[in-house]
XYZ file of C-alpha atoms in Angstrom:
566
model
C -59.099 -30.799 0.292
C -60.945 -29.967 3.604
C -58.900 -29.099 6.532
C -59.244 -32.182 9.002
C -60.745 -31.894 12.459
C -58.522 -32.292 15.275
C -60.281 -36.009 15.940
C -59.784 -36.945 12.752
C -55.877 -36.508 12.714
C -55.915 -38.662 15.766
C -58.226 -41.338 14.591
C -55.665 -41.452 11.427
C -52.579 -41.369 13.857
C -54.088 -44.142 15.299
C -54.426 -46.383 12.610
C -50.528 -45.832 11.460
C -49.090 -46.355 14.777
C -51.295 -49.506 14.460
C -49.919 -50.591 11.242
C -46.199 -49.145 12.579
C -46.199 -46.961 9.621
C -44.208 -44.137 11.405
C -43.149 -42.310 8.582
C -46.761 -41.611 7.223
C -47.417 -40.754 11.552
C -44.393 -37.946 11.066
C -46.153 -36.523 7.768
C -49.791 -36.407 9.553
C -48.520 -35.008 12.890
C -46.642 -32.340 11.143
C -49.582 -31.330 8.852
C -52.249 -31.233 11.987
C -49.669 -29.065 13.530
C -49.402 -26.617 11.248
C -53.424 -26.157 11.359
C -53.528 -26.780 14.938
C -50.174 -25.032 16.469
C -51.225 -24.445 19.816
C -52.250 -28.121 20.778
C -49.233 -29.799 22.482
C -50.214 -33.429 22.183
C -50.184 -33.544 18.685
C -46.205 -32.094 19.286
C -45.767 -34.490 22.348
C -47.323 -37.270 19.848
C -45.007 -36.376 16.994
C -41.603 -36.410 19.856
C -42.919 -39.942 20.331
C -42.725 -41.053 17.295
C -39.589 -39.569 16.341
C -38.235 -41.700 19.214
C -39.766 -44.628 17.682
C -37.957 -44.032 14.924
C -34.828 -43.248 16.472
C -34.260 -39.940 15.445
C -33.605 -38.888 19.025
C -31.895 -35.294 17.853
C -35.347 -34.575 16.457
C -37.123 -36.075 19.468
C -35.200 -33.713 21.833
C -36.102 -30.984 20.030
C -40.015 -31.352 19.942
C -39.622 -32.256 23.498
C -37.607 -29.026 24.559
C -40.429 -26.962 23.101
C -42.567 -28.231 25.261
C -40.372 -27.602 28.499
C -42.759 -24.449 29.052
C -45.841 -25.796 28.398
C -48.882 -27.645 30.530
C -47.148 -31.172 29.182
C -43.404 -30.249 30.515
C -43.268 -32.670 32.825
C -44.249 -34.960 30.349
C -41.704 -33.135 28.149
C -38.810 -33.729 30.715
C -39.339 -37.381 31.255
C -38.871 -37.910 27.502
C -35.819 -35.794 27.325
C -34.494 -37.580 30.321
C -35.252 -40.497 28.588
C -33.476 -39.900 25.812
C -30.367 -38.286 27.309
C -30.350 -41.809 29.497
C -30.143 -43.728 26.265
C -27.165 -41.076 24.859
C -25.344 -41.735 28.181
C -25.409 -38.567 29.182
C -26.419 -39.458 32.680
C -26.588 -35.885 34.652
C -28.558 -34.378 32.431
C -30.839 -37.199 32.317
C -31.129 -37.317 35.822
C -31.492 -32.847 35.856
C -34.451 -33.423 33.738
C -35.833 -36.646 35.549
C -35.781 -34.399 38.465
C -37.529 -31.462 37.010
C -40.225 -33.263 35.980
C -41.086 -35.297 39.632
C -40.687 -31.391 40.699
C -43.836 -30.668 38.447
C -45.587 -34.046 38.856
C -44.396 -35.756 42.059
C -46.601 -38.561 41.556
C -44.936 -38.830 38.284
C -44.263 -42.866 38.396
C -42.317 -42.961 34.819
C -40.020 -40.370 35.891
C -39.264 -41.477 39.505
C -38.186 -44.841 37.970
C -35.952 -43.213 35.167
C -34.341 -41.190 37.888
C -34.039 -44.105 39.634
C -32.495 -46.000 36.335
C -30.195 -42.920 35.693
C -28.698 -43.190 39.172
C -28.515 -46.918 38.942
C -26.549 -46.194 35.581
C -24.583 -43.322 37.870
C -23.704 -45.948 40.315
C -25.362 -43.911 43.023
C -27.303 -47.260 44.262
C -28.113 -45.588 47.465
C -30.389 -43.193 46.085
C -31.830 -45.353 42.963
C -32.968 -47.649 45.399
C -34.553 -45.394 47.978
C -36.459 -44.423 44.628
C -37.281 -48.086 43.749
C -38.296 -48.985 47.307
C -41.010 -46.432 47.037
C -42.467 -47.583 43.831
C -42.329 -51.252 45.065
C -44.973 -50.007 48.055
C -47.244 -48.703 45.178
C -46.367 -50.919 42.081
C -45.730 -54.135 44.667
C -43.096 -56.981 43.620
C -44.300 -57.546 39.763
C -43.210 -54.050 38.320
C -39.883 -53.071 36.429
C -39.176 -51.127 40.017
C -38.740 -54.746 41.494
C -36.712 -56.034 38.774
C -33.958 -53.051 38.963
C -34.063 -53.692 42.408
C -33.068 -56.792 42.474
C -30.205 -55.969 40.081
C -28.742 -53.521 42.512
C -28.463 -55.890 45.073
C -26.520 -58.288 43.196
C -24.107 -55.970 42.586
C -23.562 -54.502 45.867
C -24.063 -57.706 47.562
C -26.986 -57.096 49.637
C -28.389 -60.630 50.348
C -30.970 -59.714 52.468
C -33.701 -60.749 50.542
C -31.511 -63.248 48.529
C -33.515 -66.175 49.377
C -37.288 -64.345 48.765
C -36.095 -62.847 45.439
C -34.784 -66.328 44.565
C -38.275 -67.951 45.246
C -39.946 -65.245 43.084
C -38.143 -65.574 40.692
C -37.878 -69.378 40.375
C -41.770 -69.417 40.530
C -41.483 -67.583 36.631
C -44.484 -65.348 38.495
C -41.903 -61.710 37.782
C -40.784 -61.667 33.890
C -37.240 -60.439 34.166
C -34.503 -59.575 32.070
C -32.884 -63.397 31.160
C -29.502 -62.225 32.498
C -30.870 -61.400 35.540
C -32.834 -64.409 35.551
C -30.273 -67.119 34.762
C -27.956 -65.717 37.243
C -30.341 -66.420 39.987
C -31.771 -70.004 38.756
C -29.835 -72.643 37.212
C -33.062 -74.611 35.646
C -33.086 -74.689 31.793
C -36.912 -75.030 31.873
C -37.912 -71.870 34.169
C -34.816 -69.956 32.164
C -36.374 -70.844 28.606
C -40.122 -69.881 30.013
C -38.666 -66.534 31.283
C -36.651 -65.809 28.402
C -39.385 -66.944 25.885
C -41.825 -64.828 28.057
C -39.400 -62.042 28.316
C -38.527 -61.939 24.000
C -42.528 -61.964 23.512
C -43.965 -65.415 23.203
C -43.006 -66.234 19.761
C -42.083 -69.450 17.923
C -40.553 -69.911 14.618
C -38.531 -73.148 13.799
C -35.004 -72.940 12.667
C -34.665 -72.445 8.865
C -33.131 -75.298 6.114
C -30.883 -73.535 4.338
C -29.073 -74.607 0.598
C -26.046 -72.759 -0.549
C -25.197 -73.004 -4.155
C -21.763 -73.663 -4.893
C -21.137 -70.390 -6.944
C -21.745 -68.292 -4.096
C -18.879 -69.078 -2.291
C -16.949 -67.443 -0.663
C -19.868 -67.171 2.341
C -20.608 -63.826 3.446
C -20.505 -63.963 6.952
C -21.190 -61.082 9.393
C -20.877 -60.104 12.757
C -22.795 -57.681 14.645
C -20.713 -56.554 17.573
C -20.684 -53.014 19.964
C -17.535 -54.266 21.955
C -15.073 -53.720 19.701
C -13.229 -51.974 23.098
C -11.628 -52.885 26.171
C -14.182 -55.518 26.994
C -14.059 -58.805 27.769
C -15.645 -60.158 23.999
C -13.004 -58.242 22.515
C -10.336 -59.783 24.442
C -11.780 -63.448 23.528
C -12.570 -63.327 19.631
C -10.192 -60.154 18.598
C -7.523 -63.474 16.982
C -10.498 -65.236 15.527
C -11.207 -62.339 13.322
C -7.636 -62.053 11.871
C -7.893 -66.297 11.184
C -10.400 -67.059 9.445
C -10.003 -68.381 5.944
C -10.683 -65.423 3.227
C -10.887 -68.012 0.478
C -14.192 -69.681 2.314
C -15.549 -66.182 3.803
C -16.363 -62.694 3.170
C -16.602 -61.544 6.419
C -17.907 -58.107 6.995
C -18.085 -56.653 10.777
C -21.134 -54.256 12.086
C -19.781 -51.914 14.793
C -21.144 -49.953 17.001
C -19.581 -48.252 20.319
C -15.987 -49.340 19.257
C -12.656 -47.741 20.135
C -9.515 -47.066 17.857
C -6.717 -49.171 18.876
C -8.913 -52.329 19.282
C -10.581 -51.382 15.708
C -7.536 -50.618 14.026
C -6.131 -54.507 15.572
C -8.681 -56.356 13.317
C -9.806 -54.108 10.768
C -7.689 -54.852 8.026
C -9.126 -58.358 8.645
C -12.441 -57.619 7.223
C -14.891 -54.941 6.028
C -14.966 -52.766 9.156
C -19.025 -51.168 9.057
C -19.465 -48.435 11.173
C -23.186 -48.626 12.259
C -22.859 -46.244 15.765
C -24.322 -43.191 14.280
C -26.706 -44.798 12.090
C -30.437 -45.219 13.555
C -31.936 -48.378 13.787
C -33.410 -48.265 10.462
C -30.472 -47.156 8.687
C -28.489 -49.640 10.422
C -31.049 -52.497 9.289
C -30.582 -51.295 5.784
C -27.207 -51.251 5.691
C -27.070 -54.498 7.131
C -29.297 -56.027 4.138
C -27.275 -54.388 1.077
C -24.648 -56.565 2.058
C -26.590 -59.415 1.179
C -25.180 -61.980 4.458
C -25.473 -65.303 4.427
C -24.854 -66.025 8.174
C -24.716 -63.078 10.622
C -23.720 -63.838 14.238
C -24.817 -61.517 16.814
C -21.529 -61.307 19.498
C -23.977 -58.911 21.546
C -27.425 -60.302 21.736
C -29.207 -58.963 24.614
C -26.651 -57.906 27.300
C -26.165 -54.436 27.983
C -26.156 -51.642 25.032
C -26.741 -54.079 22.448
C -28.664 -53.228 19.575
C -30.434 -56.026 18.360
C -33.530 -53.896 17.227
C -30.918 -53.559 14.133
C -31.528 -57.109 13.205
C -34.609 -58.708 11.804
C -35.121 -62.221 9.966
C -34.731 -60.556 7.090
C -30.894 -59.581 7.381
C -29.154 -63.438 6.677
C -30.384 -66.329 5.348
C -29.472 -67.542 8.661
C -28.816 -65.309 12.202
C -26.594 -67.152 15.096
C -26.867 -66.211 18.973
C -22.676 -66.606 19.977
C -20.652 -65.306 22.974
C -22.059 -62.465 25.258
C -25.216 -64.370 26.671
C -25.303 -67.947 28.095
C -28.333 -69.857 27.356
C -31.345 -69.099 25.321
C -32.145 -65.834 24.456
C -36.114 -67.008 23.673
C -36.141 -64.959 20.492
C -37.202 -66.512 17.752
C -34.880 -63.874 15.630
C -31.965 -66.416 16.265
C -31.773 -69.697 14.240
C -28.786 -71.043 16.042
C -26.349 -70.686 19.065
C -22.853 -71.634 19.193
C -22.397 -74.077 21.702
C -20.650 -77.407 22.934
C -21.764 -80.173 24.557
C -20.461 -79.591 28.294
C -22.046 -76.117 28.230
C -24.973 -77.473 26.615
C -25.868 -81.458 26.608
C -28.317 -82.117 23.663
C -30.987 -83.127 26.005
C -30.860 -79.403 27.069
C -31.936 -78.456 23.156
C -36.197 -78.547 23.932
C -35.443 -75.846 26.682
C -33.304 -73.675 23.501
C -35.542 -71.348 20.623
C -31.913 -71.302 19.085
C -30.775 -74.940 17.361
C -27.988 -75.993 19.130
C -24.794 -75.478 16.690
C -21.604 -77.250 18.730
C -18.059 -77.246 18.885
C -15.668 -79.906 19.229
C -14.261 -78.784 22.583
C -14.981 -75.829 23.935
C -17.792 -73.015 22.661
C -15.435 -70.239 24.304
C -12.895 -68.854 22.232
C -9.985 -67.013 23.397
C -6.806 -65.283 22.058
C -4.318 -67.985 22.209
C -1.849 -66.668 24.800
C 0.085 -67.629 27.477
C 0.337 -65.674 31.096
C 2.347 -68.526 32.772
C 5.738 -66.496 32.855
C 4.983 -63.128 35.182
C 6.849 -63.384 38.505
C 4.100 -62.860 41.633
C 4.674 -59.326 42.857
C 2.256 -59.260 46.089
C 3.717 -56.101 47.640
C 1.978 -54.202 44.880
C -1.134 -55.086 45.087
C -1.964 -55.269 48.457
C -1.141 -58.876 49.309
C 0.214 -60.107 52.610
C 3.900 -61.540 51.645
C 2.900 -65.166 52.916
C 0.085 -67.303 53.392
C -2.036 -68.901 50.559
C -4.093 -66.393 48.364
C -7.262 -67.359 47.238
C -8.454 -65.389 44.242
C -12.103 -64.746 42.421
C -11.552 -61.510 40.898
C -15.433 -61.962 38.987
C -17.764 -59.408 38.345
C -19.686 -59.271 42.330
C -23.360 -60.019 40.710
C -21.651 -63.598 40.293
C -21.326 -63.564 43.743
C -23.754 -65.338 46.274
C -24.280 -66.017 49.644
C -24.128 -69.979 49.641
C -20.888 -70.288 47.499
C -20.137 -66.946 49.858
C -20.450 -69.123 53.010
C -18.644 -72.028 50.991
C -15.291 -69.564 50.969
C -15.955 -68.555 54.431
C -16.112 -72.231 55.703
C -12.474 -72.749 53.875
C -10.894 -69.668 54.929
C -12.370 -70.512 58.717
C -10.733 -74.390 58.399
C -7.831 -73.285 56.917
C -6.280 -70.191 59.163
C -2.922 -68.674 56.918
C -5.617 -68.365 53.705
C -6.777 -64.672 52.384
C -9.686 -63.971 49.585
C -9.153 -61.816 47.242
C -11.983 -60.435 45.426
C -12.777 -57.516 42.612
C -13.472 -54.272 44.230
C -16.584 -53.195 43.135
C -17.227 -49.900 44.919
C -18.048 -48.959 48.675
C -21.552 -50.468 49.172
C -19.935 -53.619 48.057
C -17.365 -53.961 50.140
C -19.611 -52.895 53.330
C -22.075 -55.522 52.756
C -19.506 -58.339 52.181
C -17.803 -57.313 55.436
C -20.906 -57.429 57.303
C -22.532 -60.544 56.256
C -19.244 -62.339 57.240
C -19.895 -60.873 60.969
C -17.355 -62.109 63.558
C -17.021 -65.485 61.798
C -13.123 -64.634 60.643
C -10.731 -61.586 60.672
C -11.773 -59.037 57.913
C -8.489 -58.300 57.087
C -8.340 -61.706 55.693
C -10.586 -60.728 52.742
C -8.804 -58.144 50.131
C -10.256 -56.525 47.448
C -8.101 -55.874 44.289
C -9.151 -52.441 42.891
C -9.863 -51.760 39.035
C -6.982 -51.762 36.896
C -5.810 -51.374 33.294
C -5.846 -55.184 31.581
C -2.225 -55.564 31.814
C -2.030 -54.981 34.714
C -4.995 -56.853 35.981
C -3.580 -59.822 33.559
C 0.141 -59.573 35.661
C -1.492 -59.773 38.815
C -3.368 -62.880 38.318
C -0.010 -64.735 39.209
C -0.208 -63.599 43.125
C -3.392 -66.296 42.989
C -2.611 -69.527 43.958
C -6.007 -71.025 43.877
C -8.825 -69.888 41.877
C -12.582 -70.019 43.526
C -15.020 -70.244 40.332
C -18.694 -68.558 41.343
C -21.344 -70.872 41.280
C -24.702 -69.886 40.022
C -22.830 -67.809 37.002
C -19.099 -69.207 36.454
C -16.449 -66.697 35.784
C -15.975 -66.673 31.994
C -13.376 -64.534 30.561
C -12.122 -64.342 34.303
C -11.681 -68.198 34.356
C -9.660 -68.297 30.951
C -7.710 -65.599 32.229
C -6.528 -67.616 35.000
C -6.111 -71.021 33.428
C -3.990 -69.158 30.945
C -2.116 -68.114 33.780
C -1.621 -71.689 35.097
C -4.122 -71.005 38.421
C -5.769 -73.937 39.395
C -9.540 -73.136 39.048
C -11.971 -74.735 41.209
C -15.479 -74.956 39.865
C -19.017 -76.431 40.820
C -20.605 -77.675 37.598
C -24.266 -76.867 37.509
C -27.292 -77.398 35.728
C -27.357 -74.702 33.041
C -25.106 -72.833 30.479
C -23.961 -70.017 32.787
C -22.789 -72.463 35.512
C -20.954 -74.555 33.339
C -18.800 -72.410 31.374
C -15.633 -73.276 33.559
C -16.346 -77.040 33.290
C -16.239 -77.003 29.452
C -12.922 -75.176 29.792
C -11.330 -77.629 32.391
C -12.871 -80.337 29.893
C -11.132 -78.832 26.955
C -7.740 -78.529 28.926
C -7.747 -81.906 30.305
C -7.940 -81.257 34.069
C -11.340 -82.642 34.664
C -10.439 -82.902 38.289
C -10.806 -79.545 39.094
C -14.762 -79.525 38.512
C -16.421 -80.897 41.234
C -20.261 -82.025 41.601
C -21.214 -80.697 44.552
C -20.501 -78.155 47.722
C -18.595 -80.502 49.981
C -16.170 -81.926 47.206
C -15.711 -78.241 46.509
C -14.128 -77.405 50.167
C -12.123 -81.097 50.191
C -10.528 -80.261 46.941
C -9.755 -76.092 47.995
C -8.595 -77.748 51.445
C -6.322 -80.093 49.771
C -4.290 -77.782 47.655
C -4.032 -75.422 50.817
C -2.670 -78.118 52.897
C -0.591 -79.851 50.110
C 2.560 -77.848 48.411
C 3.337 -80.921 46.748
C 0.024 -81.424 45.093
C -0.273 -77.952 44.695
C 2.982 -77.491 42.361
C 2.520 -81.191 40.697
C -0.851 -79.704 39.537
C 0.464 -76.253 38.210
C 3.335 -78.125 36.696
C -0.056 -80.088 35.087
C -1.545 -77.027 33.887
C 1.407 -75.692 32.424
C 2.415 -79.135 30.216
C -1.820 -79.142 29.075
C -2.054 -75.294 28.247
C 1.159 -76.388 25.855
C -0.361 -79.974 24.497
C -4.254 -79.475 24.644
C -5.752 -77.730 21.991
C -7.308 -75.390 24.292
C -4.835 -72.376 23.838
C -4.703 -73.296 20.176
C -6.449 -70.586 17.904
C -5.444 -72.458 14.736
C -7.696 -75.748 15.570
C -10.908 -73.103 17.226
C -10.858 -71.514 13.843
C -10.905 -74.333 11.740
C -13.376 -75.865 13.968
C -15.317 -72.413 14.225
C -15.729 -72.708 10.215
C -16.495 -76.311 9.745
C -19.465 -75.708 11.981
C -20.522 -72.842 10.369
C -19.995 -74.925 7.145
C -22.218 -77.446 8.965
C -25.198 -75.459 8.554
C -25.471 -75.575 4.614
C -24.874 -79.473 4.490
């Protein structure tokens, strides 16, 4: 056989990257190496693919024999690249930085520094990065998209109201997260989503199961098997359901002992965190699943490039991601019909599969007994605390200016609200001016969950966000017996808290629009005795409504799974 030209090995590469035959790419790549050792592409070509295979060990180390060479800055990025996706942020930021130091006009490494730092929580810097790459890449580039994901967490709102316009125009392709927690419109979320997942459409699948294969295999994939707020929700469910109707078998990634150890003698525990994606996808299929929910989706660190059509006769979208993840990958998502009304199905890729009540599970307890302890956490010993201890990219500034208005009307009133680092806190204190004292808003700093859990009881009204609803936050404080105030809107993510008020029988607490909101907050302030009739209220439904009651969820939880082989 004739030794092949250096063109020809690429023309061959080529046509297997092409076809997404990688493995036959690693075989080439190595051969035209050995008879070409001194050209660097074909090694920079071969660290490529070894990413796209996942096999970053044996990415890094093409890629740090190139740290020398005429391609090291091209060498560095990929490393930093990689070490980003490890979570082993400094080093992907040293080598980020090395490589603008070769190539300053290096665009792909000044935004991975800038995603490293974002990752870092060093915001200032990331977006002093981003800002110059929006001058050169303008407002459609991945630069713009970060951006505006910085500034809902630090709660910069100076360009809330152009972002929100660009956004709402579907003109910028963004992450769906990020999208649906700016816009509550099912139609412009479903065209950005669909957009976003690739364009594809595949109708749901009719599936038969035959009697003898009973029990179901049913499968979760799940990488927050940890102190996380899915965890906390579904960790009951898991120990529940009925072994005589399922074989359930668990795909974990990213999961910690103690919460691992809770459920694992539950179900066939499959630890998938060191396994490429490949692997993992194989695994997956020897298990032959009939119906494998993804608890993960497309929220961060999720590995859904694990899953393909080809894994369960049927895939479900449940828990981690509210509304339509556009992907044609998922035949159904676990819903209900507060959260999702079936006229909302044509703006869904996934077939609506509902609940009775309410699509959130939880873990069936009961908070309502912890004695207030304000002195501990910061809390003035009287006046009426207001609480929305949510994530601050829920936060916004007309719901913002909604509390303001409240705590302005009503003067012995303090906010409480999550502490989510220093450029947070700065920006919330200056967008509310001079308009009332700052020491009037309080921010509760990070905490263990039992702790975070006991000091829920210093709340004495709950302020729901508006655009994205608290979700495990809002359970937490209904189980607590905290009135919860919410503004029902349009799409999933804004009317998570409705469906849960719904389910617990205090429908008065969701309110249809702004002004309501403030009358009903105003209300409680100024009414003890309406106040402590309605926590009295709370307290008789959390023990009467089937809410709180993991028994009924489960049983519900398998009839509609059940539901999709009738």
């Amino acid at each position: 056989m004739h030794n092949k030209t250096l063109n020809e090995y690429l023309e061959q590469l080529k046509i297997y990257v092409q076809k997404q035959d990688y493995a036959q790419s690693v075989d080439l790549l190595n051969n035209a190496i050995s008879q070409y050792p001194n050209e660097n592409k074909l090694k920079l070509n071969l660290g490529n693919i070894y990413k796209l295979l996942d096999q970053k060990d044996d990415a890094l180390s093409i890629f740090s024999m190139l740290k020398s060479s005429e391609l090291a800055d091209l060498a560095n990025n990929n490393i930093s690249l990689i070490y980003l996706e490890q979570g082993n942020l400094d080093k992907s930021v040293e080598h980020a930085k090395i490589a603008l130091d070769i190539n300053p006009d290096y665009l792909d490494a000044k935004f991975n520094l800038a995603l490293a730092l974002f990752e870092s929580k060093n915001y200032e810097n990331s977006l002093l990065l981003l800002n110059q790459l929006i001058e050169i890449e303008n407002s459609n580039s991945r630069a713009f998209e970060l951006k505006i994901r910085i500034q809902q967490i630090i709660c910069d709102w100076s360009t809330y109201s152009a972002t929100k316009e660009i956004l709402d125009s579907n003109k910028l392709i963004v992450h769906p997260f990020l999208h649906i927690s700016h816009i509550a419109d099912n139609e412009k979320n479903y065209l950005n989503a669909w957009k976003w997942s690739g364009g594809s459409i595949d109708k749901s699948k009719t599936v038969t199961l035959k009697k003898e294969t009973t029990p179901i295999k049913l499968g979760f994939v799940c990488g927050e098997i940890r102190n996380h707020p899915t965890y906390h929700l579904i960790k009951n469910l898991f120990k529940e359901l009925n072994d005589e109707l399922f074989s359930v078998t668990l795909f974990s990634y990213n999961h910690e002992k103690k919460e691992k150890d809770y459920i694992a003698s539950s179900l066939r525990f499959i630890d998938v965190t060191e396994m490429n994606n490949k692997e993992a996808n194989d695994c997956i299929k020897t298990y032959d699943i009939d119906v494998l929910i993804d608890l993960t989706t497309i929220i961060s660190q999720n590995r859904q490039s694990i899953i393909d059509k080809n894994c369960a006769k049927v895939i479900i979208s449940y828990l981690a991601f509210p509304g339509t993840t556009g992907n044609s990958l998922y035949d159904y998502i676990i819903t209900d019909s507060i959260v999702t009304p079936e006229t909302q199905q044509r703006f869904y890729q996934e077939k609506f599969l509902p609940l009775p009540l309410t699509y959130q599970v939880n873990d069936g307890s009961l908070n309502i007994n912890l004695e207030a302890d304000r002195e501990s956490h910061n809390l003035p010993p009287k006046g009426m605390i207001l609480g929305s201890l949510n994530q601050s990219f829920k936060l916004d500034p007309v719901m913002f200016d909604t509390w303001v208005d409240i705590l302005q009307k009503n003067k012995a009133t303090y906010l409480w609200l999550l502490d989510e680092g220093e450029d947070m806190k700065k920006n919330i204190l200056s967008y509310i001016d001079s308009r009332i004292d700052k020491e009037r808003i309080i921010f509760a700093e990070r905490v263990d969950r039992e702790t975070h859990l006991a000091r829920i009881r210093n709340i004495d009204i709950a302020l729901d966000t508006r655009i994205y609803n608290g979700h495990t936050t809002s359970i937490e404080m209904i189980q607590s017996g905290i009135p919860l105030i919410t503004l029902e809107g349009n799409h999933f993510a804004s009317r998570v808290s409705s469906s849960l008020l719904h389910a617990l029988g205090i429908e008065e607490l969701i309110t249809k629009n702004i002004d309501d909101y403030k009358d009903i907050v105003s209300s409680l302030i100024n009414d003890d005795n309406a106040l402590n009739s309605l926590k009295c209220k709370i307290h008789h439904q959390l023990l009467e409504s089937k809410l709180m009651d993991t028994n009924f969820f489960v049983r519900s939880f398998e009839d509609n799974i059940l539901r999709i082989f009738k």
